[in-house]
Coordinates of C-alpha atoms and ligand atoms in Angstrom, one line a residue:
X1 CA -22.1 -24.7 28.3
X2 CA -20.1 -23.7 25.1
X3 CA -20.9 -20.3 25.5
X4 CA -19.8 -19.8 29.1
X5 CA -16.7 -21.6 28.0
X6 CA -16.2 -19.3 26.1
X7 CA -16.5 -16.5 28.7
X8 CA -14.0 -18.4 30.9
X9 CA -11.4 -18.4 27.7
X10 CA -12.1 -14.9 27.6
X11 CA -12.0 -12.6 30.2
X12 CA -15.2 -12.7 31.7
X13 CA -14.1 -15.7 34.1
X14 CA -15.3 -13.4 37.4
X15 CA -18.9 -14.0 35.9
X16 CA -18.9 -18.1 36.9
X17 CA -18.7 -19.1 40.6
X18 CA -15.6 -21.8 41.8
X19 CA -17.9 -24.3 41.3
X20 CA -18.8 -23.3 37.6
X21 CA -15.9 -22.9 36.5
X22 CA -14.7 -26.5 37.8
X23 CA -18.1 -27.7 36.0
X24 CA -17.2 -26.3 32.6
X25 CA -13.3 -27.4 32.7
X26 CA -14.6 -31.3 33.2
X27 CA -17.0 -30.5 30.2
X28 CA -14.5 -28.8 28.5
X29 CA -12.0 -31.9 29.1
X30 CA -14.7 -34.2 27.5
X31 CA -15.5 -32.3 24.6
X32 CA -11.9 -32.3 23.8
X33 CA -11.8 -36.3 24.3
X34 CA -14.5 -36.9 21.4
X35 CA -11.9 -36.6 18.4
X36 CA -8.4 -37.2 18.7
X37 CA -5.8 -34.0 19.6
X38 CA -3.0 -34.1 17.0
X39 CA 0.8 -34.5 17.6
X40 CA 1.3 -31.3 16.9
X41 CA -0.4 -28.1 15.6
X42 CA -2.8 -27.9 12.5
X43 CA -1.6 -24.4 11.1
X44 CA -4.0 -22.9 9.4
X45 CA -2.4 -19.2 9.6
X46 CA -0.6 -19.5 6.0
X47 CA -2.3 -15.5 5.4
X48 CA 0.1 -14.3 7.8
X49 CA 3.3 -16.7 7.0
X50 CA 3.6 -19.7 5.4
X51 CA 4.6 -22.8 7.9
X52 CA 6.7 -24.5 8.3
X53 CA 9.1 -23.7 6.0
X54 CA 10.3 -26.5 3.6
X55 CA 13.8 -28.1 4.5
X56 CA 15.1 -27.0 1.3
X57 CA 14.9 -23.1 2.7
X58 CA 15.9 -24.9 5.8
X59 CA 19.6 -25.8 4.5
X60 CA 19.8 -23.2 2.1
X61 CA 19.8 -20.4 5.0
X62 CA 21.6 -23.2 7.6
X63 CA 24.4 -23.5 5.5
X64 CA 24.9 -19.9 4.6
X65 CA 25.4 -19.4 8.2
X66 CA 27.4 -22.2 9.0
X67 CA 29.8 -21.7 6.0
X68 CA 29.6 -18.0 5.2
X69 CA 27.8 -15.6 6.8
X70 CA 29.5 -12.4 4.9
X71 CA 27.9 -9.9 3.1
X72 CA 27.4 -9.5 -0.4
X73 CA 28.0 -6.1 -2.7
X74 CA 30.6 -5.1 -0.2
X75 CA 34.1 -7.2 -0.6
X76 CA 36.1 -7.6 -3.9
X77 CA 37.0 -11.5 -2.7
X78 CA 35.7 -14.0 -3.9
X79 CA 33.2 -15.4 -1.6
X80 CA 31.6 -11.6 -1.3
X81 CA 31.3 -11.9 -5.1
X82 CA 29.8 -15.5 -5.3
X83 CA 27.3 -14.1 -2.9
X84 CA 26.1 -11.3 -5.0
X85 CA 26.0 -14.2 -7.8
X86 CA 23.3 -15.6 -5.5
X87 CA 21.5 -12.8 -4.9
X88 CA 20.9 -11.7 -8.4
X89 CA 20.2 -15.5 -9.5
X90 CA 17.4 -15.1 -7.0
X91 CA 16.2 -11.4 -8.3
X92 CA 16.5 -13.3 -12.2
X93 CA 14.6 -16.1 -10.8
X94 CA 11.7 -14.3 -8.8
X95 CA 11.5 -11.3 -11.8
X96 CA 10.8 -14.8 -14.2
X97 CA 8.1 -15.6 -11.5
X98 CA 5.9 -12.3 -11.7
X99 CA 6.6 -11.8 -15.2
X100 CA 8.4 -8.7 -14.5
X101 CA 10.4 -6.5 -16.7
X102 CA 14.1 -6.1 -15.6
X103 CA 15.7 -8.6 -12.6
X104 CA 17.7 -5.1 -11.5
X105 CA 14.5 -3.5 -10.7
X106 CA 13.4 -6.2 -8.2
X107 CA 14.1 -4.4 -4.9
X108 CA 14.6 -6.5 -1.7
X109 CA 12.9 -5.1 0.8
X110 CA 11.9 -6.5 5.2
X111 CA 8.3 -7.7 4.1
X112 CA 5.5 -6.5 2.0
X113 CA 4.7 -4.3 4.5
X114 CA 8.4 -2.5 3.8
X115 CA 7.8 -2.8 0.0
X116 CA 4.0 -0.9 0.2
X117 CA 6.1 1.7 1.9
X118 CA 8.7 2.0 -0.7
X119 CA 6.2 1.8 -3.5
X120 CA 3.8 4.8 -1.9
X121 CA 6.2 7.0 -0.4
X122 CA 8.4 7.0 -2.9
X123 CA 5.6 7.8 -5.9
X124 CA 3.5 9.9 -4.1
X125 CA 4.1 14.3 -4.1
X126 CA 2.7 16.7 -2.0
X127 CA -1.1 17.0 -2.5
X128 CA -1.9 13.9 -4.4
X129 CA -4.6 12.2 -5.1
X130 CA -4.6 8.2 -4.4
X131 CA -7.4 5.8 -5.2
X132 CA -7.6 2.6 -3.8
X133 CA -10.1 0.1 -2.0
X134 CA -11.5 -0.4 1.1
X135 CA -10.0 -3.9 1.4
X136 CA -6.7 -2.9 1.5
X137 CA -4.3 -3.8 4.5
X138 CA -3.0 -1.3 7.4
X139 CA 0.2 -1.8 5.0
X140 CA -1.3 0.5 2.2
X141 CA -3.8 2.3 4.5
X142 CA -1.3 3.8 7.3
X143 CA 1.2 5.0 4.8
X144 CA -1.8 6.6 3.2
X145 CA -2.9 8.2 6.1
X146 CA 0.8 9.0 6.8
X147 CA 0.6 11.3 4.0
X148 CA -2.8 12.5 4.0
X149 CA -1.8 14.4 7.3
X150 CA 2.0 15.5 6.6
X151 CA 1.3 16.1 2.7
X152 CA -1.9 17.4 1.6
X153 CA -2.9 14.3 0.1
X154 CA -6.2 13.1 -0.6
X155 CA -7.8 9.7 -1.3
X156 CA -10.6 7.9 -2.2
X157 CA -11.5 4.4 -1.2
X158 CA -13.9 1.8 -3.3
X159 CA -16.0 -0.3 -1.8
X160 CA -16.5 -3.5 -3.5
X161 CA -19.6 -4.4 -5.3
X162 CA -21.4 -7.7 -5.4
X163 CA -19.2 -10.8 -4.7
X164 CA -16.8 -8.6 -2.5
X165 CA -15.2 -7.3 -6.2
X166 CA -14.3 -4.0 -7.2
X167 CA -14.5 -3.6 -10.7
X168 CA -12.0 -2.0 -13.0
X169 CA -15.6 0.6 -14.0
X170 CA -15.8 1.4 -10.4
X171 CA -11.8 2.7 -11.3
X172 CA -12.8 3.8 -14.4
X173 CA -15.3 6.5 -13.6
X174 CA -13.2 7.0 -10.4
X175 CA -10.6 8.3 -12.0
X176 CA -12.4 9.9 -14.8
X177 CA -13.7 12.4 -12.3
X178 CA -10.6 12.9 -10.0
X179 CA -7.5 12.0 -11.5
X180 CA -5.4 10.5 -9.1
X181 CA -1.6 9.9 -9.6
X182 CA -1.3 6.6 -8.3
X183 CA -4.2 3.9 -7.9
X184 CA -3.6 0.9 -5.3
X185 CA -5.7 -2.3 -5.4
X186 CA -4.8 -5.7 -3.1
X187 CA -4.6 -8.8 -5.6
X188 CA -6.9 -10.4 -3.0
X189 CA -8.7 -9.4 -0.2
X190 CA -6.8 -10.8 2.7
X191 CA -10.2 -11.2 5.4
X192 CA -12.6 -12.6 2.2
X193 CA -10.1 -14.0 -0.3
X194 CA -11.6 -13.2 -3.1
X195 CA -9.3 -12.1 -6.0
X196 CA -9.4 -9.1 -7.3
X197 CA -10.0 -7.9 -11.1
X198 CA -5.9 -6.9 -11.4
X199 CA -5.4 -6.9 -15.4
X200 CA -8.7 -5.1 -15.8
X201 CA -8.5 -2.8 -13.4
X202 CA -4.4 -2.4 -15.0
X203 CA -5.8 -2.1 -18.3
X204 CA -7.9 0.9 -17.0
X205 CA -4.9 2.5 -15.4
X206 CA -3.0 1.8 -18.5
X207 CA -5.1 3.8 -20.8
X208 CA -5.4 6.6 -18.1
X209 CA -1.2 7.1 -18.0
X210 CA -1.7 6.5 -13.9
X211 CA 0.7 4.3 -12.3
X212 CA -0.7 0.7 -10.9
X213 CA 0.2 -0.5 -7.6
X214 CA -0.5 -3.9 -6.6
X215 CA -0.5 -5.5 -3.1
X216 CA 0.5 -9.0 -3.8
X217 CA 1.1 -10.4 -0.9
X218 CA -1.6 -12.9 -0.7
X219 CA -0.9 -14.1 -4.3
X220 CA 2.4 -14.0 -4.9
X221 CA 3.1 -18.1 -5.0
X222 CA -0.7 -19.2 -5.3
X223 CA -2.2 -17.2 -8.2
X224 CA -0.4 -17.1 -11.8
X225 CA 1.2 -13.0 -11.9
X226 CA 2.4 -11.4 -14.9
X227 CA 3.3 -7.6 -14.8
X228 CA 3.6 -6.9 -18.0
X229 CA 0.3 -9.0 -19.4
X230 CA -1.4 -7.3 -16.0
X231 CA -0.1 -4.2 -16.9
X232 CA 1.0 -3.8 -13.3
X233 CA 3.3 -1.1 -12.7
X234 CA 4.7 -1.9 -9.0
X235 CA 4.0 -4.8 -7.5
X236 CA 4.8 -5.3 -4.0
X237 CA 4.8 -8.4 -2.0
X238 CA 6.1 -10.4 0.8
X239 CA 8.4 -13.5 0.4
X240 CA 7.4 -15.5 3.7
X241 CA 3.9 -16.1 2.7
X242 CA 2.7 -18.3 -0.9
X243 CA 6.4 -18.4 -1.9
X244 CA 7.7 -20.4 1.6
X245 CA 10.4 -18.0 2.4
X246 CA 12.0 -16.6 5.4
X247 CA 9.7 -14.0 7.6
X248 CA 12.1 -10.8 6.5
X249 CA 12.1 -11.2 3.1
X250 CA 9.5 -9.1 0.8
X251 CA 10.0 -7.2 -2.5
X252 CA 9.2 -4.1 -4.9
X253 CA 8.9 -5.1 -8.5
X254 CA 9.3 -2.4 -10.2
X255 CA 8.0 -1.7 -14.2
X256 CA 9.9 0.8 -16.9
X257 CA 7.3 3.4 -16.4
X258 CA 8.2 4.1 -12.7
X259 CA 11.8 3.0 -12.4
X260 CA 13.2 6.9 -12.8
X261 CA 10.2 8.3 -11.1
X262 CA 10.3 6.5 -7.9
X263 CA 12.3 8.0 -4.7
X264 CA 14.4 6.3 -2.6
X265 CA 12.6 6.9 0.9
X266 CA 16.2 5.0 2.6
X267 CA 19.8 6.1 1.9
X268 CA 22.9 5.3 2.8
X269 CA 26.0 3.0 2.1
X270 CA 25.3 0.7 -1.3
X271 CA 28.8 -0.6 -1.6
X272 CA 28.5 1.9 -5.1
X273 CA 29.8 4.8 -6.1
X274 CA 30.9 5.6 -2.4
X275 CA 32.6 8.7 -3.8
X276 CA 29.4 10.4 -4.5
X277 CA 27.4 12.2 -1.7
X278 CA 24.0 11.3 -3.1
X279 CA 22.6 8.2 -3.7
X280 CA 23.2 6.4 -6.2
X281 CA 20.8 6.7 -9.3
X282 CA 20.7 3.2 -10.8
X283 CA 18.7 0.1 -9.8
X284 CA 18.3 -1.5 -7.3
X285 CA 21.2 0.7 -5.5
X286 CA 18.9 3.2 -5.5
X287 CA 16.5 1.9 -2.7
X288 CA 19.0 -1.0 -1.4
X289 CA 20.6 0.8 1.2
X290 CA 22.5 -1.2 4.3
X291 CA 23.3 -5.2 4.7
X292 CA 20.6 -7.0 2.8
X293 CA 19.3 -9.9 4.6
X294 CA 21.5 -12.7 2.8
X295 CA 20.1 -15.7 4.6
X296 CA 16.9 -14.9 4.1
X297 CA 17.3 -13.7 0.4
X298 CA 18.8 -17.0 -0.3
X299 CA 16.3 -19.1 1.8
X300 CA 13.9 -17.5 -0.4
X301 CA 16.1 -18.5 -3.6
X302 CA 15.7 -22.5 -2.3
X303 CA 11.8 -22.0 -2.3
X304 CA 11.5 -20.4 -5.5
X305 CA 13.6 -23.6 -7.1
X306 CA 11.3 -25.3 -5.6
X307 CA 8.3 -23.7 -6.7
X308 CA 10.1 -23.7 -10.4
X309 CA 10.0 -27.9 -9.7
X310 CA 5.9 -27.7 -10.5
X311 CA 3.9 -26.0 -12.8
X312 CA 2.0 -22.9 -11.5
X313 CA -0.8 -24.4 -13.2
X314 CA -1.1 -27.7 -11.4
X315 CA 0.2 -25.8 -8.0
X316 CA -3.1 -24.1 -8.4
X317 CA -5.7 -26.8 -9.2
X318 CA -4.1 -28.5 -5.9
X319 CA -5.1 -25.6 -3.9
X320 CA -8.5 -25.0 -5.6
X321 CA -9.3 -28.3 -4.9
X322 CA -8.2 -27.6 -1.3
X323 CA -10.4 -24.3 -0.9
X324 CA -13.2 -26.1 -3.1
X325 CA -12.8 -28.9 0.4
X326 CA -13.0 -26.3 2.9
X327 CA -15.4 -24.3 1.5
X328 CA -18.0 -26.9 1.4
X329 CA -17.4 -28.4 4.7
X330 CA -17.9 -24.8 6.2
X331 CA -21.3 -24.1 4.4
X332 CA -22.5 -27.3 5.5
X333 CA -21.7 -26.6 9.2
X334 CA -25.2 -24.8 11.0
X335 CA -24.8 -21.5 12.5
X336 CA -21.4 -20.5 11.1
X337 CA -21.3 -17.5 8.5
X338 CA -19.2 -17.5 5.7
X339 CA -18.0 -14.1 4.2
X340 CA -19.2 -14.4 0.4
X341 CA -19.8 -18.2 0.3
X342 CA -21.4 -17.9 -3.5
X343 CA -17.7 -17.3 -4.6
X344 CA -16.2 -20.3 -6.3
X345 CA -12.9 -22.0 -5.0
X346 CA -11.4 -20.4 -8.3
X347 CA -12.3 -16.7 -7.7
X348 CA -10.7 -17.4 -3.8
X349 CA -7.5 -17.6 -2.5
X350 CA -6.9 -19.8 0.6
X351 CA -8.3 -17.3 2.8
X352 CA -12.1 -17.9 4.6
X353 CA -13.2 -15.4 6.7
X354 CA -16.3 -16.8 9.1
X355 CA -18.6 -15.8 12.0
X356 CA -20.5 -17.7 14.7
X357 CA -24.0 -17.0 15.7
X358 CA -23.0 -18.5 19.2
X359 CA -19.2 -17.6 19.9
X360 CA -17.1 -14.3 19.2
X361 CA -14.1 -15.1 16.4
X362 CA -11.8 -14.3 19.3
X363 CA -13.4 -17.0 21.7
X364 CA -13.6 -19.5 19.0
X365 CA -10.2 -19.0 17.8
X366 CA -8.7 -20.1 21.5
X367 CA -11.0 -23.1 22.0
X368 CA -9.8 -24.6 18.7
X369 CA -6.3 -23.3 20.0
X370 CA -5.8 -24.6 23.6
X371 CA -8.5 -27.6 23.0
X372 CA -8.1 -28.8 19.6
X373 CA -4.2 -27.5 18.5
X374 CA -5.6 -26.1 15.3
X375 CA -4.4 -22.4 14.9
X376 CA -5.9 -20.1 12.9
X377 CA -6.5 -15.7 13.5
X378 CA -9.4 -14.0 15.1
X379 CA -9.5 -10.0 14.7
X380 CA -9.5 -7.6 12.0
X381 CA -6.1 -8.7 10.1
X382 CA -5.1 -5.5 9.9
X383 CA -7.9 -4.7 7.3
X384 CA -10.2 -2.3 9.1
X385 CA -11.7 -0.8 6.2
X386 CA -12.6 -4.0 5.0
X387 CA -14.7 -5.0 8.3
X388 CA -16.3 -1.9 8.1
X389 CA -17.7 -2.6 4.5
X390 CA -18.9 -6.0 6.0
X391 CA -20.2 -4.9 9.6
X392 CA -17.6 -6.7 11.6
X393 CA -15.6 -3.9 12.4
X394 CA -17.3 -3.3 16.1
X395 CA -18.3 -7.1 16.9
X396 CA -14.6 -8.0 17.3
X397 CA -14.1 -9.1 12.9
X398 CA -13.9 -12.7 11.8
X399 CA -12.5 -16.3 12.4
X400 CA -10.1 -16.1 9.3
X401 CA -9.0 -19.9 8.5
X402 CA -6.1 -19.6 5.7
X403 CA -4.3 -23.2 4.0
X404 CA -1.2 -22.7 2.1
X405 CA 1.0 -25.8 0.0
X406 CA 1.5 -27.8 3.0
X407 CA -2.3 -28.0 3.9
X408 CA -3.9 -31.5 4.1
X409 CA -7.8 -32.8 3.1
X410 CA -7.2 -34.6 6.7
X411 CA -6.2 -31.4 8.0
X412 CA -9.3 -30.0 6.9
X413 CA -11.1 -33.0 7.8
X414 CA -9.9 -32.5 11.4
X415 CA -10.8 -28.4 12.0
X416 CA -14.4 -29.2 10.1
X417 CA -15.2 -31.6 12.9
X418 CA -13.7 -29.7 15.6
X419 CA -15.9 -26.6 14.5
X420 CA -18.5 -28.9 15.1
X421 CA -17.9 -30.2 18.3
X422 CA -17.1 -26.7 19.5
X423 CA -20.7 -25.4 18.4
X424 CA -22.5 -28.7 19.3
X425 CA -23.7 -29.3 15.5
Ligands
LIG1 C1 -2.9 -8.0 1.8 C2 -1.7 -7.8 2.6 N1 -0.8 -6.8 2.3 C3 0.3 -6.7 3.0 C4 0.6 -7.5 4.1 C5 1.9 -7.2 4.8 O1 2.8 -8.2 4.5 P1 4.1 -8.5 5.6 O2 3.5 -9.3 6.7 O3 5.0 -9.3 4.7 O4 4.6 -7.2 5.9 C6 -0.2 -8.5 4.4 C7 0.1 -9.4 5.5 O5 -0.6 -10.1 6.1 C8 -1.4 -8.7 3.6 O6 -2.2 -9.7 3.9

């Protein structure tokens, strides 16, 4: 019965006569009736924002736009200037976070998507040579691509080794034999979770005098950064996921060693040197062209006080202790496939990518949507390369089930059983 559910939530309804499909709804009505439907959704999406946003971010960005709603780094009066106080409290406060270098060279940017862009356009020349890893996002990949077919440049992807790692040897002997100008590794795979070997794998880089770009956008707000201990040289990242932001916020961090190096791949009006035709040289002018988003950058500020409110260290044994819950109520559930399930809670992120030997991720994500409000993504999240390592790339990906501060034990109590009832286990 489940599977031809399934068909019906699908597309493949025309397979099941009138009478079949009326037979499966009233099944379908009683499965739902043997645990109790939530008042409202169980989010379990945090990889792709984090929800809902706390009411702290809530009244920050409401009374921006109630009281204010100007623009900062514009106006000479007085409320334009408070507003650029704001803004750089918030670059002071989020360079603190990451351990970066210099609060001037945090660049705001739409997302992390925008920031990946910024970082790889603007390092990368004509015929270059990038390494990186297959379980990067379409946010490091398309750019690549991008230039691989307008600029000559080449690339090389790892795969990861056992326990869906690449090691910082694999990048050693990588660039030993090519010598790439700028190596890009994701903090932690966004379809397994698994974290990735960043200060090793900077260290590497380091040594080698090639620039290291990090995709933090998973980890930025869950897992302890520090560019300078990481030796990360860029490190890009959105502010809507593990920090609670806004969706539209995202930044660049940006180290010593690439600050003059890196090109603006935006220009226009910076409310700076306006006399000049070019833009302006110094940071974060440089790449901070245009109206920032304000109510956003200072929603953002409200979660990062937040987050400030509770050590990074005790933020991150709560959500081990989460993943360590999920984890092992997945195993334990018959027929369902975890992606690298000898991985321990504290080599993960919040991020569990899983298959069913009975349903398609894609028909098991809508059951537990339109019969059990629980929410989570079906597909390839946008890291092709990734499925293809794994062999989900042509049987539609995973089920990716992602937690984030605001999860619950119930909450994972609750999707647990309904995975079960779904699969009749
Ligand atoms: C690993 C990774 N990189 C980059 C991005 C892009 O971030 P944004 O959605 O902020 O553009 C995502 C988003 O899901 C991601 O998971």
């Amino acid at each position: 019965v489940l599977t031809v559910i399934a068909r019906i939530n699908v597309k493949n309804s025309d397979l099941l006569t009138n009478e079949e499909f009326e037979t499966v709804q009233q099944s379908r009505y009683f499965l739902k009736s043997t645990i109790n439907m939530p008042a409202t959704p169980y989010y379990f999406d945090h990889a792709a924002t984090s929800a809902p946003k706390s009411s702290a971010v809530i009244a920050a960005m409401t009374s921006y736009l109630e009281h204010s709603g100007k623009s900062m780094g514009r106006g000479s009066y007085q409320e334009s200037v408070q507003l650029d106080r704001e803004i750089m409290q918030t670059r002071v406060l989020l360079n603190r976070f990451i351990g970066g270098q210099n609060a001037n060279h945090v660049i705001w940017c739409q997302n992390g998507t925008d920031a990946l862009n910024l970082a790889i356009l603007g390092m990368i020349q004509p015929g270059d040579h990038i390494l990186t890893t297959s379980l990067e996002h379409n946010s490091v990949l398309r750019p690549i691509q991008h230039l691989v077919e307008t600029q000559r440049v080449t690339c090389e992807e790892l795969s990861p080794l056992a326990r869906g790692v690449v090691t910082a040897d694999q990048v050693h002997e990588a660039i030993a034999a090519h010598k790439p100008q700028l190596v890009i590794c994701t903090h932690a795979s966004n379809v397994t979770g698994i974290t990735q070997p960043i200060a090793a794998i900077g260290e590497v880089c380091q040594r080698a005098q090639i620039p290291f770009l990090v995709d933090a956008a998973q980890t930025v707000g869950h897992l302890p950064i520090n560019m300078l201990e990481q030796k990360i040289d860029l490190l890009a990242s959105s502010g809507h996921k593990g920090l609670g932001g806004p969706l539209g916020t995202g930044f660049l961090a940006i180290g010593e060693s690439c600050a003059q190096k890196l090109k603006p791949i935006r220009f226009g009006g910076t409310g700076s040197s306006s006399e000049s035709a070019q833009q302006p040289q110094q940071l974060p002018d440089r790449f901070e062209s245009g109206n920032l988003n304000v109510p956003g950058i200072l929603g953002l500020k409200a979660a990062l006080e937040e987050a400030g409110r509770t050590s990074p260290r005790l933020r991150r044994l709560h959500e081990i202790a989460l993943i360590e819950l999920l984890l092992t109520s997945l195993k334990v559930i018959p027929g369902l496939q975890i992606f690298e399930p000898q991985v321990s809670a504290e080599n993960r992120i919040g991020v569990i990518s899983v298959t069913s030997e009975v349903l398609d991720p894609h028909t098991l994500g809508q059951i537990l949507d339109t019969d059990f409000q629980i929410q989570v993504r079906a597909g390839l999240h946008c890291a092709p390369h990734a499925h293809r390592h794994y062999g989900t790339l042509e049987s539609g990906g995973t089920l990716r089930i992602s937690i984030g501060h605001t999860t619950t034990p119930v909450a994972i109590e609750y999707l647990t059983q309904a995975l079960r009832t779904i699969l009749g286990v």
